[in-house]
Short mmCIF file of C-alpha atoms and ligand atoms in Angstrom, two decimals:
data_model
loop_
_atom_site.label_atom_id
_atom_site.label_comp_id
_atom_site.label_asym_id
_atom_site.label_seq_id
_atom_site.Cartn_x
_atom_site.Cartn_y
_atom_site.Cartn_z
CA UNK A 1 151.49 105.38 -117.87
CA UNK A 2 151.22 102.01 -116.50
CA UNK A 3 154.66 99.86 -116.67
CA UNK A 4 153.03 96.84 -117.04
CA UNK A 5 149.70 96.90 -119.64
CA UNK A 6 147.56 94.37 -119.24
CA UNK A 7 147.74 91.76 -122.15
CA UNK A 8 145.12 91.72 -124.85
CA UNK A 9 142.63 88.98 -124.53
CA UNK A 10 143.12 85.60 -126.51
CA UNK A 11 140.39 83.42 -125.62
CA UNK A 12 140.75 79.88 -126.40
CA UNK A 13 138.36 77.73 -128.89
CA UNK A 14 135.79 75.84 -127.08
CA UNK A 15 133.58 73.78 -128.28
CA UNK A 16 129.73 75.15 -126.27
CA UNK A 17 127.86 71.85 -126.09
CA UNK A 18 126.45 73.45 -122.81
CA UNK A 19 122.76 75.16 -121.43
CA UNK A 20 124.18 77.90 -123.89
CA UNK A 21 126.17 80.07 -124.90
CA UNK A 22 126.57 77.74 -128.15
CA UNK A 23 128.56 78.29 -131.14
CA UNK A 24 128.47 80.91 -133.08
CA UNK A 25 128.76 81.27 -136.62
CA UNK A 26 131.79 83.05 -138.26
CA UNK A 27 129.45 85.46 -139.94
CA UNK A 28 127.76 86.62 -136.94
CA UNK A 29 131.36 86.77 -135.01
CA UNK A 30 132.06 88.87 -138.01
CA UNK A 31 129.35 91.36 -137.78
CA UNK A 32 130.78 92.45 -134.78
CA UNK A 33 133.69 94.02 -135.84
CA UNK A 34 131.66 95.95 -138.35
CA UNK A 35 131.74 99.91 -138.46
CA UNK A 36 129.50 100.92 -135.35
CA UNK A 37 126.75 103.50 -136.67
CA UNK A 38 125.16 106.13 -134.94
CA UNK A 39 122.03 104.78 -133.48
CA UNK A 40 119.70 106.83 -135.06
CA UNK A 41 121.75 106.72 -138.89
CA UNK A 42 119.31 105.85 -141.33
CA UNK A 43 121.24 102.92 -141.89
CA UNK A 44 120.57 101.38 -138.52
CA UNK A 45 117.09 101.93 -138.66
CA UNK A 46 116.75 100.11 -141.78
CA UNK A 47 119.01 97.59 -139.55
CA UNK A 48 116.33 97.40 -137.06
CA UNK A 49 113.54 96.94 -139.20
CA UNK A 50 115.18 94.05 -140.91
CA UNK A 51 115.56 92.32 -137.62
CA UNK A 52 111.62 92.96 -136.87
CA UNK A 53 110.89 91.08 -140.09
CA UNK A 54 113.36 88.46 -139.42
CA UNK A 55 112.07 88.25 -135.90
CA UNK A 56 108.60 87.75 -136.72
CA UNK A 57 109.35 85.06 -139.30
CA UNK A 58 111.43 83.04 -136.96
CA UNK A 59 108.76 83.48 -133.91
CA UNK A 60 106.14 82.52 -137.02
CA UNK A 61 103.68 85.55 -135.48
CA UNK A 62 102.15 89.19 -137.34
CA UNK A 63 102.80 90.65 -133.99
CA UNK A 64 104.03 94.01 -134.37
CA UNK A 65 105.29 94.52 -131.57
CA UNK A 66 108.05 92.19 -131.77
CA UNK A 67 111.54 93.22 -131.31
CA UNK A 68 114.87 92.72 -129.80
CA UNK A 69 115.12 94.01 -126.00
CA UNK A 70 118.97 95.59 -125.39
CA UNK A 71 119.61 92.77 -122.45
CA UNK A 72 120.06 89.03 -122.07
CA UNK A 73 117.15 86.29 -121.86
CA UNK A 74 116.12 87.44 -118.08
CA UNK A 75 115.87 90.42 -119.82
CA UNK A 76 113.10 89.49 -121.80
CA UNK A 77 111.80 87.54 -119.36
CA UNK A 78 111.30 90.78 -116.83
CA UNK A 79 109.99 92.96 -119.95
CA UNK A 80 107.31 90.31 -120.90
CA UNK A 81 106.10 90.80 -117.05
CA UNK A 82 106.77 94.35 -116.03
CA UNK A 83 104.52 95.55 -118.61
CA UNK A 84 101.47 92.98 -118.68
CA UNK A 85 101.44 93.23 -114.65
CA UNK A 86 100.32 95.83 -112.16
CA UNK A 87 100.73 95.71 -108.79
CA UNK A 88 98.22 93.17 -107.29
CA UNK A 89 98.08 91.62 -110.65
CA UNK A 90 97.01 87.49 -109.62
CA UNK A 91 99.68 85.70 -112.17
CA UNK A 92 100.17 81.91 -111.90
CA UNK A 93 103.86 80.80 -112.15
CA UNK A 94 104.67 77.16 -113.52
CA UNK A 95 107.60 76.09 -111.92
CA UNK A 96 109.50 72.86 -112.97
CA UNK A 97 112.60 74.14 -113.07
CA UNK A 98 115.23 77.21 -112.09
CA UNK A 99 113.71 79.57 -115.08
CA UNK A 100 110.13 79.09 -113.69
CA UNK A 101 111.43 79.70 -110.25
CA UNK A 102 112.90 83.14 -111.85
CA UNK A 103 109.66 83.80 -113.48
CA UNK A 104 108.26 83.95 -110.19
CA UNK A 105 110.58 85.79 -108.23
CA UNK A 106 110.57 88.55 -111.13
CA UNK A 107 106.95 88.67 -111.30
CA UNK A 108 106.92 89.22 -107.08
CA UNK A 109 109.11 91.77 -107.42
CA UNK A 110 106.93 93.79 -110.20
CA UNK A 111 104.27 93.63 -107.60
CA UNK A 112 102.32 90.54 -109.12
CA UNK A 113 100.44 88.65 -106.21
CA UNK A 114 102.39 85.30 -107.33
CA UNK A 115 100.35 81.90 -107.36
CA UNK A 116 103.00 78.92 -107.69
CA UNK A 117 102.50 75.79 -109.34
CA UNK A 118 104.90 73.45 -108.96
CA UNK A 119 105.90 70.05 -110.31
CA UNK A 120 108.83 67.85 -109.92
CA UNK A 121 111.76 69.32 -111.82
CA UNK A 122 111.94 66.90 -114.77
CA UNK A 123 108.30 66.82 -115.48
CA UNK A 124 105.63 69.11 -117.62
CA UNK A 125 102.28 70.20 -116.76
CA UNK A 126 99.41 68.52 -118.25
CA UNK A 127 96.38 70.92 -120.21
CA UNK A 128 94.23 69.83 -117.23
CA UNK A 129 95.95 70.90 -114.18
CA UNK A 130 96.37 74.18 -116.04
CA UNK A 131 92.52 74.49 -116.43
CA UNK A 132 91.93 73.52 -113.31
CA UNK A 133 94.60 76.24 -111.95
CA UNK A 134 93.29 79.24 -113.84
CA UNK A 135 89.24 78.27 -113.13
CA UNK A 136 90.50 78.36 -109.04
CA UNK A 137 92.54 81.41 -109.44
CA UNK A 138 91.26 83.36 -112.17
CA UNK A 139 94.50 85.51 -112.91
CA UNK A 140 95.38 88.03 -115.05
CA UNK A 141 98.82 86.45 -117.10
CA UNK A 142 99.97 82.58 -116.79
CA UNK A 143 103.54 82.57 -116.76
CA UNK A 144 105.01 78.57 -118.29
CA UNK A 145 108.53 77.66 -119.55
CA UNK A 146 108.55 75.83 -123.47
CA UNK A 147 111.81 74.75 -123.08
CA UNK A 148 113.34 74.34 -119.38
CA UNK A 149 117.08 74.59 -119.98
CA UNK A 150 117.60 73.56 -116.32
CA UNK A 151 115.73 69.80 -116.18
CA UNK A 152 115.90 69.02 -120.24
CA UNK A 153 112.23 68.95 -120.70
CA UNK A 154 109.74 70.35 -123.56
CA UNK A 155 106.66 72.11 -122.49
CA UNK A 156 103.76 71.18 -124.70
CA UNK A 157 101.92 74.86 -125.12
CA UNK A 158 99.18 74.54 -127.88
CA UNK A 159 96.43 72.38 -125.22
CA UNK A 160 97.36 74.93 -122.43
CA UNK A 161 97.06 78.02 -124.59
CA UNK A 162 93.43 76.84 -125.36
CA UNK A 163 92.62 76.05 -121.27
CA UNK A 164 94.31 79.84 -120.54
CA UNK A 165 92.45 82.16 -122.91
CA UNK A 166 88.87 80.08 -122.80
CA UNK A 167 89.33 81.26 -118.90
CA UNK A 168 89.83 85.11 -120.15
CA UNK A 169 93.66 84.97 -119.13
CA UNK A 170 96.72 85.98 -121.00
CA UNK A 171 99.74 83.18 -121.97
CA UNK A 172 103.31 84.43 -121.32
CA UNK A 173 106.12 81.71 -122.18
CA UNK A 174 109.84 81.51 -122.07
CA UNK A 175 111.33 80.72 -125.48
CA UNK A 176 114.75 81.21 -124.79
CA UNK A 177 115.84 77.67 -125.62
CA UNK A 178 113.51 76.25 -127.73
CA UNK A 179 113.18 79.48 -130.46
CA UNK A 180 115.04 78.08 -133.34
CA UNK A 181 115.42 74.76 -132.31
CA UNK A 182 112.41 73.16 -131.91
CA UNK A 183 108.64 75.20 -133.47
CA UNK A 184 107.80 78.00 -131.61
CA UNK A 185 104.70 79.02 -133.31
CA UNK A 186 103.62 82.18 -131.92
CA UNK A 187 100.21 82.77 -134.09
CA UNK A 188 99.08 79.49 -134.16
CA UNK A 189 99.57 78.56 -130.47
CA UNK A 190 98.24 82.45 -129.31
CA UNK A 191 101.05 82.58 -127.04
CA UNK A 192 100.70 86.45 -125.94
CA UNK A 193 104.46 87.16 -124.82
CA UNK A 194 107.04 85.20 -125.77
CA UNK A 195 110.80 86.34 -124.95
CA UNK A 196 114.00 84.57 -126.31
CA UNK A 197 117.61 85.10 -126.18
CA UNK A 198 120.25 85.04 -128.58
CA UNK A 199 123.37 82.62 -127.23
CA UNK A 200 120.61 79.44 -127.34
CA UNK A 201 119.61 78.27 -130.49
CA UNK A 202 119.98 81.51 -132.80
CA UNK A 203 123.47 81.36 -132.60
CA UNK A 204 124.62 84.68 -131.55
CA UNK A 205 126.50 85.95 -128.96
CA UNK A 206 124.42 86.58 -125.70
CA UNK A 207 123.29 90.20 -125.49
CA UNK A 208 119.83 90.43 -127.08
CA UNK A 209 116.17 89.17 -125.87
CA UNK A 210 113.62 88.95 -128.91
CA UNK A 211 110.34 89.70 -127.79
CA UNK A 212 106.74 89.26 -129.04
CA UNK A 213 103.37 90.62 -127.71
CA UNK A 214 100.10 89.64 -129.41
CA UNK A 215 97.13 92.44 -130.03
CA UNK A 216 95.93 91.38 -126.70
CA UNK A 217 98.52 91.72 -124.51
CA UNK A 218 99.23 95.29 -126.27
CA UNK A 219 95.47 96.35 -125.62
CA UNK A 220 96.36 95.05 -121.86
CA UNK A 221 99.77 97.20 -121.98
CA UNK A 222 97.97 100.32 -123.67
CA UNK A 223 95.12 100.19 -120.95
CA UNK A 224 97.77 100.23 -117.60
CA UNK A 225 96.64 102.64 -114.85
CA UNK A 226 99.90 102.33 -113.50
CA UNK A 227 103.64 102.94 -115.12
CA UNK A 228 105.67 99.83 -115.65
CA UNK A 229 107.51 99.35 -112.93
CA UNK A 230 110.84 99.28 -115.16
CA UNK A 231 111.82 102.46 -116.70
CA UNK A 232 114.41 100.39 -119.21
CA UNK A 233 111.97 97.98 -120.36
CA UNK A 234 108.87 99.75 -120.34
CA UNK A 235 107.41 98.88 -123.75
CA UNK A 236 105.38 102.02 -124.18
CA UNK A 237 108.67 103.82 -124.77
CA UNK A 238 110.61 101.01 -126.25
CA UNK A 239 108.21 101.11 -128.89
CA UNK A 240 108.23 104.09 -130.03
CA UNK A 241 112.12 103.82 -130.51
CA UNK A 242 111.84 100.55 -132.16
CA UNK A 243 108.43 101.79 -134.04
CA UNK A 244 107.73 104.55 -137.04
CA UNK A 245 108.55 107.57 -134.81
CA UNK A 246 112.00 106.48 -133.44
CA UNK A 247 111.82 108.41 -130.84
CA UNK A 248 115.17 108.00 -128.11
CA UNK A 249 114.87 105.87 -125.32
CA UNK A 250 118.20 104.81 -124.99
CA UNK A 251 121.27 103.46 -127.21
CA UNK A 252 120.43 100.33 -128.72
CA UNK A 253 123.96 97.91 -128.78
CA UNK A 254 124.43 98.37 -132.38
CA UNK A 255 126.87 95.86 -133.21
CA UNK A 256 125.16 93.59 -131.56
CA UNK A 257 122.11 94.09 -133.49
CA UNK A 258 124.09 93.56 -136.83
CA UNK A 259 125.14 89.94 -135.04
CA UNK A 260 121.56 88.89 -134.09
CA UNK A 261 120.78 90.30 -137.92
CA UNK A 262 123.35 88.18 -139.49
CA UNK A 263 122.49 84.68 -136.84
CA UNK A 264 119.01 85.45 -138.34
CA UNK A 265 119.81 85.68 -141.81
CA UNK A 266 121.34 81.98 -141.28
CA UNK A 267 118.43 80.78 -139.54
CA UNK A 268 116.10 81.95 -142.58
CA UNK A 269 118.43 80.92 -144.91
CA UNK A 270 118.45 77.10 -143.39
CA UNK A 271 115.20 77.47 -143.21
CA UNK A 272 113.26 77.26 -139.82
CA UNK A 273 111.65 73.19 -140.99
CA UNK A 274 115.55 72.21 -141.53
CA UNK A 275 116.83 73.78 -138.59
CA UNK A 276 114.26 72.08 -136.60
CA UNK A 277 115.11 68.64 -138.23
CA UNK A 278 118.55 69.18 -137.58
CA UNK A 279 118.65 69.81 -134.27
CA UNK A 280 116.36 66.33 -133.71
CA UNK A 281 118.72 64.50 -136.22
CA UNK A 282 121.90 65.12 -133.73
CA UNK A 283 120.46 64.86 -130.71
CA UNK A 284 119.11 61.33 -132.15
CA UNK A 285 122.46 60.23 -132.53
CA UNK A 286 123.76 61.78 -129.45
CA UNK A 287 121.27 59.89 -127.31
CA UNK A 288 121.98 56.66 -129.32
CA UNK A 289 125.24 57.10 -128.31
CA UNK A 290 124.58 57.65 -124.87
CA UNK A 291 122.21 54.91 -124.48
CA UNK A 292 125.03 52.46 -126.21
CA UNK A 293 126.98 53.71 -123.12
CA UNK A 294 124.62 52.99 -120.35
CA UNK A 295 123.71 56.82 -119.63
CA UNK A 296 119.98 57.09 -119.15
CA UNK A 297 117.84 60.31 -119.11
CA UNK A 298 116.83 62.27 -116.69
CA UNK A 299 113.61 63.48 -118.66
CA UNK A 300 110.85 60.94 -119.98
CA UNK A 301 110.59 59.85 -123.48
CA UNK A 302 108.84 61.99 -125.50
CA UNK A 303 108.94 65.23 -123.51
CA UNK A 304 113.29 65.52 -124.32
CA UNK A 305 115.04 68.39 -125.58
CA UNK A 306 116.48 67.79 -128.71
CA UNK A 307 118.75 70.73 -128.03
CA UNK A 308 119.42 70.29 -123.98
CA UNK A 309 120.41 66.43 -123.20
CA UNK A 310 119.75 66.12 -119.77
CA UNK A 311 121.46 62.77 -118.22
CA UNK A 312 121.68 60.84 -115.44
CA UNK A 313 125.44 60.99 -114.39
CA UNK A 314 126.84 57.41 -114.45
CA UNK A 315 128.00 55.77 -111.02
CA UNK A 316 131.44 56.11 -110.45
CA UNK A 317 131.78 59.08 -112.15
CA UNK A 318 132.69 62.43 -110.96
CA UNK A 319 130.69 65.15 -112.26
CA UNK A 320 133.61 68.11 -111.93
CA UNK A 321 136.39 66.17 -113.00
CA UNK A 322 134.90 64.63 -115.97
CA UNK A 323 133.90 68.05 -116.99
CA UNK A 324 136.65 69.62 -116.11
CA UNK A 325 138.83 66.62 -118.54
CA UNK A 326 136.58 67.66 -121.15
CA UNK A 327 137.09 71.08 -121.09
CA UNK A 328 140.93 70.40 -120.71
CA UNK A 329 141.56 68.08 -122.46
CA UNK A 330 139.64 68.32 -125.49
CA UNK A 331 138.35 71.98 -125.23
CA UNK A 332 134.71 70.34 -124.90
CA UNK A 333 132.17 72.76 -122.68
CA UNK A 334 128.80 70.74 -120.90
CA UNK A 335 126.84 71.86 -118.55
CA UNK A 336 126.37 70.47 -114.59
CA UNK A 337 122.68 69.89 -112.95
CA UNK A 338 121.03 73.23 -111.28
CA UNK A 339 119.27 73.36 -108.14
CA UNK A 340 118.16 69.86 -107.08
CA UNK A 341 119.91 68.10 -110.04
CA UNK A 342 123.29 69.96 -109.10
CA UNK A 343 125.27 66.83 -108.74
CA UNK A 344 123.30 64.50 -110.24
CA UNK A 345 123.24 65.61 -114.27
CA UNK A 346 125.10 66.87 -117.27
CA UNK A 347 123.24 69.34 -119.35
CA UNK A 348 124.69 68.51 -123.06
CA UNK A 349 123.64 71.69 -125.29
CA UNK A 350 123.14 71.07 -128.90
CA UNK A 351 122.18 74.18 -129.37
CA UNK A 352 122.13 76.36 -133.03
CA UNK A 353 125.42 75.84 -134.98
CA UNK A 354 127.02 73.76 -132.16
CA UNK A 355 124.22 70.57 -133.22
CA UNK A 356 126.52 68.76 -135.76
CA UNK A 357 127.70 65.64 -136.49
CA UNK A 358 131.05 66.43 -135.70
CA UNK A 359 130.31 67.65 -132.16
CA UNK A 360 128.35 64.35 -131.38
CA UNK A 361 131.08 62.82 -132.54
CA UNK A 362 133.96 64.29 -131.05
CA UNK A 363 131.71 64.87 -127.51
CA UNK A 364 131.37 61.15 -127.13
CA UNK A 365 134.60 59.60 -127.98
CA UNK A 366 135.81 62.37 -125.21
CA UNK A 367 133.84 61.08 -122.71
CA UNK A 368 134.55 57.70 -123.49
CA UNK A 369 137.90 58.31 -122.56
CA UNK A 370 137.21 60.35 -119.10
CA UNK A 371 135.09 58.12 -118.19
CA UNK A 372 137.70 55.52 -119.02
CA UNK A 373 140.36 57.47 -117.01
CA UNK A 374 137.87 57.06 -113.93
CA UNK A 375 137.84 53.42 -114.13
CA UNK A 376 134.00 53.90 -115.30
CA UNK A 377 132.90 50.31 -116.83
CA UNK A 378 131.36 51.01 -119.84
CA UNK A 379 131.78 49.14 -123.27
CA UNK A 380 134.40 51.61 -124.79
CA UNK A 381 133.45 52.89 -128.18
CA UNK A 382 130.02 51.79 -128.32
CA UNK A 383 128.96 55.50 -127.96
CA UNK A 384 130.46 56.36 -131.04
CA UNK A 385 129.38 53.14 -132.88
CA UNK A 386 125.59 53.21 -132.10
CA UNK A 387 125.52 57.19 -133.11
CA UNK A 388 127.25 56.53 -136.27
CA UNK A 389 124.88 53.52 -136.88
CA UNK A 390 121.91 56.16 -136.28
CA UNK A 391 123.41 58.43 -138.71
CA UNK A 392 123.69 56.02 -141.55
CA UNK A 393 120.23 55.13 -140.84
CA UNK A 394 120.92 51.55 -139.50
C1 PLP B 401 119.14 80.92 -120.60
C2 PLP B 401 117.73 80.99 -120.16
C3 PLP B 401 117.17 82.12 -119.57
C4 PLP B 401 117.99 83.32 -119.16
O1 PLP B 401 118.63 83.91 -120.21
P1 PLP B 401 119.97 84.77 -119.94
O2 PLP B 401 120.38 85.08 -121.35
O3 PLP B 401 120.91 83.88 -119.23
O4 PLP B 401 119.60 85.97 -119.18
C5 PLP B 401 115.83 82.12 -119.26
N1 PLP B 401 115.06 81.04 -119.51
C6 PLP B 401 115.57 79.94 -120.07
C7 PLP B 401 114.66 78.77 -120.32
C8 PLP B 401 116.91 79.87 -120.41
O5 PLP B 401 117.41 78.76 -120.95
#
């Protein structure tokens, strides 16, 4: 035996107002620590059914095939392209950000013959580049971020999911950020697969990737010639363990399917029209706030996150020490820029439980004084003010 054991873990209470993980709920946390079940018990797989049902009401789809992938976001992200793409497969990539640029290099990797198309980071892409995209390249899937958690801007899909299927192609999005913050309607938009994650706006510790496949991408998955390139996530299989025969495939995490069962229990029980409200309500006041302070945007009006601020750092200020103060000091967590915007913006999450007054509150008084420390001009406290003021409706 060891002399010295290794002390058990206390981590400290943060406060995640970054690109996610965000808060989680005491009730999920709790789940956690529940009794772990045999996989195939009876009681799990009524466990797993409930969290298709929950799924599909949350991603507003019939689908059934929708379920929760054992894996993070990118983990959803390869399964929604491993199994509509064969090797050769033409598949356009929208890239305006890092998760685009991962999009791609997953889809090269499954063998897709990648077509890029880029735009500033910062910016969306308009219905009519799209068209014009897919009429030049006539592929097989178009691959497009709803909510980039690296630049702070919202994808608008329902124009480009009419331009993608009238050219006979299939619509694949990222929802990791935006499902449960801001609409993600599956049915209505025909998005064909749509992956999530759990630590964004569901609440719930990171660890799970909901998934969703319309008819049509299934009758493209059912009619392969090839196996999916990923044995793991190969939905064929996955399927079946998740479907009526429950056949193994491999050990689902079970406790972490009673979490994501429990974060969607909360999300139902707010109800998804709240939620969505709520999460526009804070970031209203953070950006108020902001404004009050003389921190800009880095994403134009009208195409913002409501649950991934994006700003413009202010002069004078040091991005790692002011974040660092935060996290310090006041036990505050925000994200720095990625890729080209490393250095240049904080990502502030209000993401799931963690979009609350209180966090507004608290986040912007703490900046107020690091930025204060650094000998930042700013008028001191009219952050706080002006998002008070939008909260009382003034
Ligand atoms: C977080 C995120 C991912 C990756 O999810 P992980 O859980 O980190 O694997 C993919 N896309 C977007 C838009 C994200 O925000």
């Amino acid at each position: 035996m060891s002399d010295k054991l290794v002390q058990p873990l206390n981590p400290p209470r943060r406060v995640l107002m970054g690109p996610g993980p965000s808060d989680t709920h005491a009730r999920v946390l709790a789940m956690l620590g529940a009794p772990t079940v045999g996989h195939l018990d009876p009681y799990f797989l009524t466990v797993m059914n409930e969290v298709q049902g929950m799924l599909r009401e949350v991603f507003e789809t019939k689908n059934e095939m929708t379920l929760a992938v054992s894996g993070t976001g990118s983990a959803g992200m390869e399964t929604c392209v491993v199994n509509l793409i064969e090797p050769g497969d033409k598949m356009i990539v929208c890239i305006n950000g890092v998760f685009g640029g991962r999009m791609a290099d997953v889809a090269e990797r499954a063998g897709a013959q990648v077509v890029k198309l880029e735009r500033p980071f910062g910016e969306v892409f308009s219905a009519d580049e799209i068209a014009a995209a897919v009429k030049q390249h006539n592929p097989k899937v178009l691959g497009i971020v709803h909510a980039e958690t690296s630049t702070g801007a919202l994808q608008p899909l329902e124009e480009i999911s009419k331009v993608v299927h009238a050219a006979g192609c299939l619509l694949l999005t990222d929802c990791v950020t935006s499902l449960g913050g801001v609409p993600v309607k599956v049915d209505d938009w025909q998005l064909d697969a749509v992956y999530s994650g759990t630590q964004k706006c569901l609440s719930c510790p990171p660890g799970l990737a909901p998934v969703t496949f319309s008819a049509r991408a299934v009758e493209v998955i059912e009619k392969r010639k090839t196996k999916v390139r990923s044995w793991y996530l190969d939905m064929s299989m996955v399927r079946n363990y998740w479907g009526q025969s429950r056949a193994y495939h491999h050990t689902a995490p079970i406790n972490m399917n009673y979490a994501i069962h429990e974060a969607l229990r909360l999300v139902l029980e707010e109800g998804l029209t709240a939620r969505h409200a709520r999460h526009k309500r804070n970031h209203g006041a953070l950006k108020a706030g902001l404004k009050a302070m003389g921190i800009e945007y880095a994403v134009a009006e009208g195409f913002q996150l409501p649950m991934l601020n994006a700003v413009l750092i202010p002069a004078g200020a040091d991005d790692v020490a002011v974040r660092s103060q935060l996290l310090n000091e006041f036990g505050i967590e925000i994200g720095g820029g990625l890729g080209p915007m490393k250095g240049k913006t904080w990502r502030i999450g209000l993401m799931g439980e963690t979009a609350q007054p209180r966090n507004v509150l608290a986040f912007l008084a703490a900046l107020d004084k690091c930025l204060l420390d650094q000998k930042v001009n700013l008028p001191s406290g009219a952050g706080v003010a002006a998002a008070n003021a939008f909260y009382r409706g003034a």
